[in-house]
Coordinates of C-alpha atoms and ligand atoms in Angstrom, one line a residue:
Chain J
X81 CA -25.1 -9.9 -69.7
X82 CA -22.5 -11.7 -67.6
X83 CA -19.9 -10.6 -70.1
X84 CA -21.0 -6.9 -69.6
X85 CA -20.8 -7.4 -65.9
X86 CA -17.3 -8.8 -66.1
X87 CA -16.2 -6.0 -68.2
X88 CA -17.6 -3.4 -65.8
X89 CA -16.0 -5.1 -62.9
X90 CA -12.7 -5.2 -64.8
X91 CA -13.0 -1.4 -65.5
X92 CA -13.7 -0.8 -61.9
X93 CA -10.6 -2.8 -60.8
X94 CA -8.5 -0.9 -63.3
X95 CA -9.8 2.4 -62.0
X96 CA -9.3 1.4 -58.5
X97 CA -5.8 0.2 -59.1
X98 CA -4.9 3.5 -60.9
X99 CA -6.4 5.6 -58.1
X100 CA -5.1 3.6 -55.2
X101 CA -1.6 3.5 -56.7
X102 CA -1.4 7.1 -57.4
X103 CA -2.9 7.9 -54.0
X104 CA -0.5 5.4 -52.2
X105 CA 2.6 6.9 -53.8
X106 CA 1.5 10.3 -52.7
X107 CA 2.8 9.6 -49.2
X108 CA 6.2 9.1 -50.7
X109 CA 5.8 12.1 -53.1
X110 CA 4.7 14.3 -50.1
X111 CA 8.0 13.6 -48.3
X112 CA 10.3 13.8 -51.3
X113 CA 8.8 16.7 -53.2
X114 CA 8.7 18.8 -50.1
X115 CA 12.3 17.9 -49.5
X116 CA 13.4 18.8 -53.0
X117 CA 11.4 22.1 -52.7
X118 CA 13.0 23.0 -49.4
X119 CA 16.6 22.0 -50.6
X120 CA 16.7 18.8 -48.4
X121 CA 17.2 15.2 -49.2
X122 CA 14.1 13.8 -47.7
X123 CA 13.6 10.2 -46.4
X124 CA 16.6 8.1 -47.5
X125 CA 17.2 5.8 -44.6
X126 CA 14.4 3.4 -44.1
X127 CA 15.3 -0.1 -45.4
X128 CA 17.2 -3.2 -44.8
X129 CA 20.2 -5.2 -46.0
X130 CA 20.3 -8.8 -46.4
X131 CA 23.1 -10.7 -44.6
X132 CA 22.4 -14.2 -45.6
X133 CA 24.9 -15.4 -48.3
X134 CA 22.0 -16.7 -50.3
X135 CA 20.4 -13.3 -50.8
X136 CA 23.4 -11.0 -50.4
X137 CA 23.5 -10.3 -54.1
X138 CA 20.3 -8.4 -53.8
X139 CA 21.9 -5.7 -51.7
X140 CA 23.1 -3.5 -54.5
X141 CA 19.6 -3.6 -55.9
X142 CA 18.1 -2.5 -52.6
X143 CA 20.5 0.4 -52.1
X144 CA 18.8 2.7 -54.7
X145 CA 15.4 1.9 -53.3
X146 CA 16.5 2.8 -49.9
X147 CA 18.3 5.9 -51.2
X148 CA 15.1 7.1 -52.9
X149 CA 13.2 6.5 -49.7
X150 CA 10.8 4.1 -51.3
X151 CA 10.8 1.9 -48.2
X152 CA 9.5 4.8 -46.1
X153 CA 5.8 4.3 -47.1
X154 CA 6.1 0.7 -46.4
X155 CA 7.5 1.4 -43.0
X156 CA 4.8 4.0 -42.4
X157 CA 2.1 1.5 -43.3
X158 CA 3.6 -1.2 -41.1
X159 CA 3.7 1.3 -38.2
X160 CA 0.1 2.2 -38.7
X161 CA -1.1 -1.4 -39.1
X162 CA 0.8 -2.5 -36.0
X163 CA -0.8 0.0 -33.8
X164 CA -3.6 -0.7 -31.3
X165 CA -7.1 -0.6 -32.6
X166 CA -8.3 1.9 -30.1
X167 CA -11.6 3.8 -29.8
X168 CA -12.1 6.6 -27.2
X169 CA -13.8 6.0 -23.9
X170 CA -17.3 7.3 -23.8
X171 CA -17.4 7.6 -27.6
X172 CA -19.8 5.8 -29.9
X173 CA -17.7 2.8 -30.7
X174 CA -19.5 1.6 -33.8
X175 CA -19.8 5.0 -35.5
X176 CA -16.2 5.7 -34.6
X177 CA -15.1 2.6 -36.5
X178 CA -17.5 3.2 -39.5
X179 CA -16.6 6.9 -40.1
X180 CA -13.2 6.4 -41.8
X181 CA -14.7 3.7 -43.9
X182 CA -17.5 6.0 -45.1
X183 CA -15.0 8.7 -45.8
X184 CA -12.8 6.6 -47.9
X185 CA -15.8 4.9 -49.7
X186 CA -17.2 8.2 -50.8
X187 CA -13.8 9.5 -51.8
X188 CA -13.4 6.5 -54.1
X189 CA -17.0 6.3 -55.4
X190 CA -16.8 9.6 -57.4
X191 CA -14.2 7.9 -59.7
X192 CA -16.9 5.7 -61.2
X193 CA -18.0 8.6 -63.4
X194 CA -14.6 9.8 -64.5
X195 CA -13.9 8.7 -68.1
X196 CA -10.3 7.7 -68.7
X197 CA -10.6 6.9 -72.4
X198 CA -12.9 7.0 -75.4
X199 CA -14.9 3.9 -76.5
X200 CA -12.7 0.9 -77.1
X201 CA -13.8 -1.5 -79.9
X202 CA -12.5 -5.0 -79.1
X203 CA -14.0 -8.3 -80.4
X204 CA -17.2 -6.7 -81.7
X205 CA -17.9 -5.0 -78.5
X206 CA -17.9 -1.2 -77.7
X207 CA -16.4 -0.7 -74.3
X208 CA -16.6 2.8 -72.9
X209 CA -13.6 3.4 -70.7
X210 CA -15.5 4.7 -67.8
X211 CA -16.8 2.6 -64.9
X212 CA -20.3 3.9 -64.8
X213 CA -21.6 5.7 -68.0
X214 CA -24.0 7.9 -66.2
X215 CA -25.7 10.7 -68.1
X216 CA -25.6 12.7 -64.9
X217 CA -22.1 11.9 -64.0
X218 CA -21.2 15.2 -62.9
X219 CA -24.0 15.3 -60.4
X220 CA -23.0 12.0 -59.2
X221 CA -19.5 13.1 -58.5
X222 CA -20.6 16.1 -56.6
X223 CA -23.2 14.0 -54.6
X224 CA -20.4 11.6 -53.7
X225 CA -18.1 14.5 -52.7
X226 CA -21.0 15.9 -50.6
X227 CA -21.7 12.6 -48.8
X228 CA -18.0 12.6 -47.8
X229 CA -19.0 15.1 -45.2
X230 CA -20.7 12.3 -43.3
X231 CA -17.3 10.7 -42.6
X232 CA -16.1 14.0 -41.0
X233 CA -19.3 14.6 -39.0
X234 CA -19.4 11.0 -37.7
X235 CA -15.7 11.0 -36.8
X236 CA -16.1 14.3 -34.9
X237 CA -19.4 13.4 -33.2
X238 CA -18.5 9.8 -32.1
X239 CA -15.1 10.7 -30.7
X240 CA -16.3 12.2 -27.4
X241 CA -13.7 14.9 -27.7
X242 CA -14.6 18.6 -28.1
X243 CA -11.6 19.4 -30.2
X244 CA -12.6 16.7 -32.8
X245 CA -16.2 17.9 -32.6
X246 CA -15.0 21.5 -33.4
X247 CA -12.8 20.2 -36.1
X248 CA -15.7 18.4 -37.6
X249 CA -17.8 21.5 -37.5
X250 CA -15.2 23.5 -39.2
X251 CA -14.9 20.8 -41.8
X252 CA -18.5 20.7 -42.5
X253 CA -18.9 24.4 -42.8
X254 CA -15.9 24.5 -45.1
X255 CA -17.0 21.7 -47.3
X256 CA -20.5 23.2 -47.7
X257 CA -19.2 26.7 -48.3
X258 CA -16.8 25.6 -51.1
X259 CA -19.3 23.1 -52.6
X260 CA -21.5 25.9 -53.6
X261 CA -18.8 27.6 -55.6
X262 CA -17.6 24.3 -57.0
X263 CA -21.1 23.6 -58.3
X264 CA -21.5 27.2 -59.7
X265 CA -18.3 27.1 -61.5
X266 CA -19.0 23.8 -63.3
X267 CA -22.4 25.2 -64.5
X268 CA -20.3 27.3 -66.9
X269 CA -18.7 24.1 -68.4
X270 CA -22.2 22.4 -68.5
X271 CA -23.5 25.4 -70.5
X272 CA -20.7 25.4 -73.0
X273 CA -20.6 21.6 -73.7
X274 CA -24.4 21.2 -73.1
X275 CA -24.2 18.0 -71.2
X276 CA -24.0 16.6 -67.6
X277 CA -22.3 13.4 -68.9
X278 CA -18.6 13.5 -68.2
X279 CA -17.9 11.5 -71.4
X280 CA -19.9 14.0 -73.5
X281 CA -18.1 16.9 -71.9
X282 CA -14.7 15.3 -72.7
X283 CA -15.9 14.5 -76.3
X284 CA -16.9 18.2 -76.6
X285 CA -13.4 19.3 -75.7
X286 CA -12.1 17.5 -78.8
X287 CA -13.4 20.2 -81.1
X288 CA -11.2 23.1 -82.2
X289 CA -11.7 26.8 -81.6
X290 CA -11.0 29.0 -84.6
X291 CA -9.6 25.9 -86.3
X292 CA -6.4 25.5 -84.2
X293 CA -6.9 25.8 -80.5
X294 CA -8.3 22.7 -78.7
X295 CA -11.7 23.6 -77.2
X296 CA -10.5 22.7 -73.7
X297 CA -12.5 24.0 -70.6
X298 CA -9.5 26.2 -69.6
X299 CA -9.6 28.2 -72.8
X300 CA -13.4 28.7 -72.9
X301 CA -13.8 29.0 -69.1
X302 CA -10.5 30.5 -67.7
X303 CA -12.1 32.2 -64.7
X304 CA -14.2 29.1 -64.0
X305 CA -11.0 27.0 -64.2
X306 CA -9.2 29.0 -61.5
X307 CA -12.3 29.3 -59.3
X308 CA -12.9 25.5 -59.6
X309 CA -9.4 24.6 -58.9
X310 CA -9.3 26.8 -55.8
X311 CA -12.7 25.5 -54.5
X312 CA -11.6 21.9 -55.3
X313 CA -8.4 22.5 -53.4
X314 CA -10.5 23.6 -50.4
X315 CA -12.5 20.4 -50.8
X316 CA -9.4 18.3 -50.3
X317 CA -8.8 19.9 -46.9
X318 CA -5.2 20.1 -47.3
X319 CA -2.9 23.2 -46.7
X320 CA -3.8 26.0 -47.3
X321 CA -7.3 25.0 -46.5
X322 CA -6.5 22.4 -43.7
X323 CA -8.5 24.1 -41.0
X324 CA -10.6 21.0 -40.3
X325 CA -7.5 18.9 -39.8
X326 CA -4.6 21.1 -38.6
X327 CA -2.9 18.0 -37.0
X328 CA -0.2 19.9 -35.2
X329 CA -1.8 23.1 -34.1
X330 CA -5.6 23.4 -34.1
X331 CA -6.5 19.8 -33.9
X332 CA -9.0 18.3 -36.2
X333 CA -11.7 15.8 -36.4
X334 CA -9.5 12.8 -36.5
X335 CA -7.7 13.5 -33.3
X336 CA -9.1 10.4 -31.6
X337 CA -8.0 8.1 -34.4
X338 CA -4.8 6.0 -34.5
X339 CA -3.5 3.1 -36.5
X340 CA -5.2 1.9 -39.6
X341 CA -8.3 4.0 -39.1
X342 CA -6.1 7.1 -39.0
X343 CA -4.2 5.8 -42.1
X344 CA -7.6 5.6 -43.9
X345 CA -8.2 9.4 -43.3
X346 CA -4.8 10.0 -44.7
X347 CA -5.4 7.8 -47.7
X348 CA -8.8 9.4 -48.3
X349 CA -7.1 12.9 -48.4
X350 CA -4.7 11.7 -51.0
X351 CA -7.6 10.0 -53.0
X352 CA -9.4 13.4 -52.9
X353 CA -6.3 15.0 -54.2
X354 CA -6.2 12.6 -57.1
X355 CA -10.0 13.3 -57.5
X356 CA -9.4 16.9 -57.8
X357 CA -6.6 16.4 -60.3
X358 CA -8.9 14.0 -62.3
X359 CA -11.8 16.4 -62.2
X360 CA -9.7 19.4 -63.3
X361 CA -8.3 17.3 -66.1
X362 CA -11.7 16.0 -67.2
X363 CA -13.6 19.3 -67.0
X364 CA -11.0 21.9 -68.0
X365 CA -8.0 20.1 -69.6
X366 CA -9.6 17.9 -72.2
X367 CA -9.7 14.7 -70.1
X368 CA -8.4 12.0 -72.3
X369 CA -8.2 14.2 -75.3
X370 CA -4.7 14.7 -76.9
X371 CA -4.5 17.8 -79.0
X372 CA -5.4 17.1 -82.6
X373 CA -5.9 13.4 -82.1
X374 CA -9.2 12.2 -83.7
X375 CA -10.5 8.6 -83.7
X376 CA -8.8 8.1 -87.0
X377 CA -5.4 9.6 -86.0
X378 CA -3.7 13.0 -85.8
X379 CA -5.5 15.7 -87.8
X380 CA -3.4 18.9 -87.7
X381 CA -4.8 22.3 -88.2
X382 CA -2.6 22.8 -91.2
X383 CA -4.1 19.9 -93.0
X384 CA -1.6 17.2 -92.4
X385 CA -3.0 13.8 -91.3
X386 CA -1.3 10.9 -89.6
X387 CA -3.3 7.7 -89.5
X388 CA -3.1 5.9 -86.2
X389 CA -4.5 2.5 -85.3
X390 CA -7.5 2.2 -83.1
X391 CA -5.6 0.5 -80.1
X392 CA -2.9 3.1 -80.4
X393 CA -5.3 5.9 -80.3
X394 CA -7.0 4.6 -77.2
X395 CA -3.6 4.0 -75.6
X396 CA -2.5 7.5 -76.3
X397 CA -5.8 8.8 -74.8
X398 CA -5.4 6.8 -71.6
X399 CA -1.8 7.8 -71.2
X400 CA -2.7 11.4 -71.9
X401 CA -5.3 11.3 -69.1
X402 CA -2.9 9.8 -66.7
X403 CA -0.1 12.2 -67.5
X404 CA -2.5 15.2 -67.0
X405 CA -3.7 13.7 -63.7
X406 CA -0.2 13.2 -62.4
X407 CA 0.8 16.7 -63.5
X408 CA -2.1 18.1 -61.5
X409 CA -1.2 16.0 -58.6
X410 CA 2.2 17.5 -58.8
X411 CA 0.7 21.0 -58.9
X412 CA -1.5 20.4 -56.0
X413 CA 1.5 19.1 -53.9
X414 CA 3.6 22.2 -54.9
X415 CA 0.7 24.4 -53.8
X416 CA 0.4 22.5 -50.5
X417 CA 4.1 23.1 -49.8
X418 CA 4.0 26.8 -50.8
X419 CA 1.0 28.6 -49.2
X420 CA 0.4 29.1 -45.6
X421 CA -2.9 28.2 -44.0
X422 CA -5.8 30.7 -44.1
X423 CA -7.3 32.1 -41.0
X424 CA -10.9 30.9 -40.6
X425 CA -12.5 34.2 -41.3
X426 CA -10.4 34.6 -44.4
X427 CA -11.5 31.2 -45.5
X428 CA -15.2 32.1 -45.1
X429 CA -14.7 35.5 -46.6
X430 CA -12.9 33.9 -49.6
X431 CA -15.6 31.4 -50.1
X432 CA -18.7 33.4 -49.7
X433 CA -17.8 37.0 -50.4
X434 CA -15.3 36.6 -53.3
X435 CA -15.6 33.3 -55.0
X436 CA -19.3 32.8 -54.9
X437 CA -20.2 36.2 -56.4
X438 CA -17.5 35.8 -59.1
X439 CA -18.6 32.4 -60.0
X440 CA -22.2 33.6 -60.3
X441 CA -21.0 36.4 -62.5
X442 CA -19.1 33.9 -64.6
X443 CA -22.3 32.0 -65.2
X444 CA -24.1 35.2 -66.3
X445 CA -21.1 36.1 -68.5
X446 CA -21.0 32.6 -70.1
X447 CA -24.7 32.7 -70.8
X448 CA -24.3 36.2 -72.4
X449 CA -21.5 35.1 -74.6
X450 CA -23.2 31.9 -75.7
X451 CA -26.3 34.0 -76.6
X452 CA -24.2 36.4 -78.6
X453 CA -22.4 33.7 -80.5
X454 CA -25.7 32.0 -81.3
X455 CA -27.3 35.3 -82.4
X456 CA -24.4 36.2 -84.7
Chain C
X5 CA -5.7 37.9 -47.1
X6 CA -3.9 40.7 -45.3
X7 CA -0.8 38.8 -44.7
X8 CA 0.7 38.7 -48.2
X9 CA 2.3 42.2 -48.2
X10 CA 5.7 41.9 -49.8
X11 CA 6.7 45.6 -49.9
X12 CA 9.6 46.5 -47.6
X13 CA 7.5 48.8 -45.5
X14 CA 8.7 51.6 -43.3
X15 CA 10.3 51.2 -39.8
X16 CA 8.4 53.2 -37.2
X17 CA 10.3 55.0 -34.4
X18 CA 9.1 52.2 -32.1
X19 CA 11.0 49.7 -34.1
X20 CA 7.9 48.1 -35.6
X21 CA 7.5 47.7 -39.4
X22 CA 4.6 49.6 -40.9
X23 CA 3.4 48.0 -44.1
X24 CA 1.6 50.0 -46.8
X25 CA -1.8 49.2 -47.9
X26 CA -2.1 46.1 -50.2
X27 CA -2.5 46.8 -53.9
X28 CA -5.5 45.4 -55.8
X29 CA -3.5 42.5 -57.2
X30 CA -2.2 41.5 -53.8
X31 CA -5.7 41.5 -52.5
X32 CA -6.8 39.3 -55.3
X33 CA -4.3 36.8 -53.9
X34 CA -4.3 34.5 -57.0
X35 CA -1.4 36.5 -58.4
X36 CA 0.6 36.3 -55.2
X37 CA -0.2 32.6 -54.8
X38 CA 1.1 32.0 -58.3
X39 CA 4.2 33.9 -57.5
X40 CA 4.7 31.7 -54.5
X41 CA 4.1 28.6 -56.5
X42 CA 6.7 29.8 -59.0
X43 CA 9.4 30.2 -56.4
X44 CA 8.9 26.6 -55.1
X45 CA 8.7 25.3 -58.6
X46 CA 11.9 26.9 -59.4
X47 CA 13.5 25.4 -56.4
X48 CA 12.1 22.0 -57.3
X49 CA 13.3 21.9 -60.8
X50 CA 16.7 23.4 -60.1
X51 CA 17.3 20.8 -57.4
X52 CA 16.0 17.9 -59.4
X53 CA 18.2 19.1 -62.3
X54 CA 21.3 19.1 -60.0
X55 CA 20.3 15.7 -58.6
X56 CA 20.1 14.2 -62.1
X57 CA 23.4 15.9 -63.1
X58 CA 25.1 14.4 -59.9
X59 CA 23.7 11.1 -60.8
X60 CA 25.7 11.1 -64.1
X61 CA 28.7 12.7 -62.4
X62 CA 28.3 16.3 -63.5
X63 CA 28.0 19.6 -61.7
X64 CA 29.5 18.2 -58.5
X65 CA 30.3 21.7 -57.3
X66 CA 26.7 22.8 -57.1
X67 CA 24.7 21.6 -54.2
X68 CA 21.2 20.1 -54.8
X69 CA 20.4 19.8 -51.0
X70 CA 21.9 21.4 -48.0
X71 CA 21.2 18.4 -45.7
X72 CA 24.1 17.0 -43.9
X73 CA 24.0 13.2 -44.0
X74 CA 24.8 13.0 -40.3
X75 CA 26.5 9.8 -39.2
X76 CA 28.6 9.6 -42.4
X77 CA 29.1 13.4 -42.8
X78 CA 29.8 15.5 -39.8
X79 CA 29.4 19.2 -39.5
X80 CA 32.4 21.2 -38.4
X81 CA 32.2 22.0 -34.6
X82 CA 33.8 25.2 -33.4
X83 CA 36.9 24.4 -31.4
X84 CA 35.4 25.8 -28.2
X85 CA 32.3 23.6 -28.3
X86 CA 31.9 21.4 -25.2
X87 CA 31.7 17.8 -26.1
X88 CA 32.3 14.5 -24.4
X89 CA 34.9 14.7 -21.6
X90 CA 38.3 13.0 -21.5
X91 CA 41.0 12.7 -18.9
X92 CA 44.4 13.8 -20.2
X93 CA 47.4 11.6 -19.7
X94 CA 50.9 12.6 -18.5
X95 CA 53.9 11.7 -20.7
X96 CA 54.3 8.4 -18.9
X97 CA 50.7 7.5 -19.5
X98 CA 49.3 8.0 -16.1
X99 CA 46.2 10.1 -15.8
X100 CA 47.0 13.8 -15.0
X101 CA 44.3 14.0 -12.6
X102 CA 45.4 14.4 -8.8
X103 CA 42.1 13.6 -7.4
X104 CA 41.6 17.1 -5.8
X105 CA 37.8 17.0 -6.2
X106 CA 37.6 20.5 -7.6
X107 CA 35.5 19.3 -10.5
X108 CA 33.3 17.1 -8.3
X109 CA 32.7 20.1 -6.1
X110 CA 31.8 22.6 -8.8
X111 CA 29.7 20.3 -10.9
X112 CA 26.2 21.8 -10.8
X113 CA 24.7 18.6 -11.9
X114 CA 26.6 16.6 -9.3
X115 CA 27.3 13.9 -11.9
X116 CA 31.1 13.4 -11.1
X117 CA 32.1 10.8 -8.6
X118 CA 35.7 10.5 -7.7
X119 CA 37.4 8.1 -5.3
X120 CA 41.0 9.1 -4.7
X121 CA 43.9 6.9 -3.6
X122 CA 47.6 7.4 -2.9
X123 CA 49.9 7.9 -5.8
X124 CA 53.0 5.7 -5.8
X125 CA 55.0 8.7 -7.0
X126 CA 56.1 10.5 -3.9
X127 CA 56.0 13.9 -5.8
X128 CA 52.3 13.5 -6.4
X129 CA 49.9 13.2 -3.6
X130 CA 46.9 11.4 -5.0
X131 CA 45.5 9.9 -8.0
X132 CA 41.9 8.8 -8.9
X133 CA 40.9 5.3 -8.1
X134 CA 37.5 5.8 -9.6
X135 CA 36.5 8.6 -11.8
X136 CA 32.8 8.4 -13.1
X137 CA 31.0 11.0 -15.0
X138 CA 27.3 10.3 -15.5
X139 CA 26.6 11.9 -18.9
X140 CA 22.9 11.3 -18.4
X141 CA 23.0 14.0 -15.9
X142 CA 25.8 16.2 -17.1
X143 CA 24.6 19.5 -18.5
X144 CA 27.7 20.2 -20.4
X145 CA 28.4 23.4 -18.6
X146 CA 32.2 23.0 -18.8
X147 CA 32.7 24.1 -15.2
X148 CA 34.7 21.0 -14.4
X149 CA 37.1 21.9 -17.2
X150 CA 37.5 25.4 -15.9
X151 CA 37.9 24.3 -12.2
X152 CA 40.6 21.8 -12.8
X153 CA 44.0 23.1 -11.5
X154 CA 45.9 20.4 -13.5
X155 CA 44.1 20.8 -16.8
X156 CA 43.4 17.1 -16.5
X157 CA 39.8 17.1 -17.7
X158 CA 38.9 18.4 -21.1
X159 CA 35.8 18.5 -23.3
X160 CA 37.5 18.4 -26.7
X161 CA 36.7 15.0 -28.1
X162 CA 34.2 16.4 -30.5
X163 CA 32.0 13.4 -29.7
X164 CA 28.3 14.4 -29.6
X165 CA 26.6 11.2 -30.4
X166 CA 26.4 10.0 -26.8
X167 CA 23.7 7.4 -26.4
X168 CA 23.2 4.3 -24.5
X169 CA 20.4 1.6 -24.0
X170 CA 20.3 2.2 -20.2
X171 CA 21.0 5.0 -17.7
X172 CA 23.9 2.9 -16.4
X173 CA 25.3 2.9 -19.8
X174 CA 25.5 6.7 -19.7
X175 CA 28.1 6.6 -16.9
X176 CA 31.6 7.0 -18.2
X177 CA 34.4 5.3 -16.1
X178 CA 38.0 6.2 -15.8
X179 CA 39.0 3.8 -18.6
X180 CA 36.6 5.3 -21.0
X181 CA 37.6 8.8 -20.0
X182 CA 41.3 8.0 -20.6
X183 CA 40.5 6.4 -23.9
X184 CA 39.0 9.7 -25.4
X185 CA 41.2 11.4 -27.7
X186 CA 41.1 15.0 -28.9
X187 CA 39.4 15.1 -32.2
X188 CA 41.9 15.2 -35.0
X189 CA 43.1 18.6 -36.2
X190 CA 40.4 20.6 -34.3
X191 CA 42.0 22.6 -31.6
X192 CA 40.3 22.8 -28.3
X193 CA 40.3 25.8 -26.1
X194 CA 42.7 24.0 -23.8
X195 CA 45.1 23.2 -26.6
X196 CA 44.9 26.8 -27.6
X197 CA 45.8 27.9 -24.2
X198 CA 48.6 25.4 -24.1
X199 CA 50.1 26.9 -27.2
X200 CA 49.8 30.5 -26.0
X201 CA 51.0 29.9 -22.3
X202 CA 53.6 27.3 -23.1
Ligands
SF4_52 S1 30.3 19.7 -17.8 FE1 29.3 20.6 -16.0 S2 27.7 19.2 -15.5 FE2 29.0 18.1 -16.9 S3 30.5 17.1 -15.5 FE3 31.4 19.0 -16.1 S4 30.8 20.4 -14.3 FE4 29.4 18.5 -14.3
SF4_53 S1 39.7 19.0 -10.8 FE1 41.1 18.0 -12.2 S2 42.7 17.3 -11.0 FE2 41.0 17.7 -9.6 S3 39.8 15.8 -9.4 FE3 38.9 16.9 -11.1 S4 39.9 16.2 -12.9 FE4 41.2 15.6 -11.3

């Protein structure tokens, strides 16, 4: 029993490290990718040189790091940590302090149900590479995403600032509007794979359509995939859906935050971005599945087979998952640096008048097709 | 989603641009968004490609970024741009300024302070004893340059990185003004005038 607990704790630490590292590097990616997109250099100054004769030899090693701007996130972090821990006069001090923690907590919690590999057999044990093997994993993730709203509400309400309050109101209405679509689009996936368990959904995507096409969500639910991705983008509250935040122009719910607490909101946004990437990967792009890779090795549609050892298979799966997640993080970042912000009425129109009806039609269509396939 | 029209549109008599109605695919937005993402993606990969080629020493002629790395690289400043002042010297090295106070008088920011004294040369009446310009107040209008009857003060050093840790540090004294040199091959408007009028 203790061993199981230790394994679960280990898995949780691994997942946490993966997520926090990908999210942390986002602040660097954000600067550099936007720079490359806009034909700029981006941050390449922050850093230091060592003058003592003892350490001088390290300078040539430091130079490429400085040149790549990798010290910039560290400088950002130091700046945030060194700031005064301030809470607004007349605000609710305790709630004000707790809000960013709640927000970040719920952003992280969803990852528990994301599988990052198939079952690993080691020393007579079966370890499912998933922190919490929930049979309602998908519901759990959406519950956690929904609870994230409390971070926004609390930060807005406790700040004693009307701008922050309005930002929180915008944030809540946006989250709720798009969660409806988000849930509705995933129904299609649940209908196709017949399970709410994330691990089962991913296993289902290992099958082949017509003997050659991997049965990934994107191929059986193309419309659902686009809708899901858009709605999930809105859930991250980044441009083009950044009306709740709008740091520089319309002022959002974390106006009254500074220092580390502000940094937590930023980090939570990046964690949510990773979450969207992981969810899209898991639901629509085969999760840890690698095309034609079965538990025994590669089985190609033209009949060839290449045997691969168990550990190698698991390694390929985990790497495949990570590569997909990182690719989606890249795509999300590109979108963030491409599209302009929506107007609020456009946002609501898009959510309620366009995406929701289409996603409901998608459910009906999916049901019809499944019925027809079963009848034939 | 009205704002995504990319058609050229027609110019109305009043000068405004009238855009046609959006097509169905423009209103769907997903297609237009994908087109936008395509543009940024092409930029991203083209620039990354050049960055990598530069790293191995290839394609040096193609730019991967338009950024000017400021302190090391400097942009070309047009010859007429007004930059930090300097006081021109005569051939014998003495300042050309005759302490006439024209510049001090015309200066709209009142940031020039001159104390004149008698010049030992009997052919010249005065020379500056003190000549301070407070660059913290200077608005770089160039009036002082235009007012000077002796062409003694010029703004052609091409120095724009003027910064100090205190307000006092922004005050240039006569020594500092005399130490300024015209920037290399770039001709100032004064130098141009000198060439034309002899
Ligand atoms: S440039 Fe204008 S403001 Fe500056 S010292 Fe000359 S006259 Fe005064
Ligand atoms: S106008 Fe020219 S000559 Fe007269 S005080 Fe100023 S710099 Fe000297």
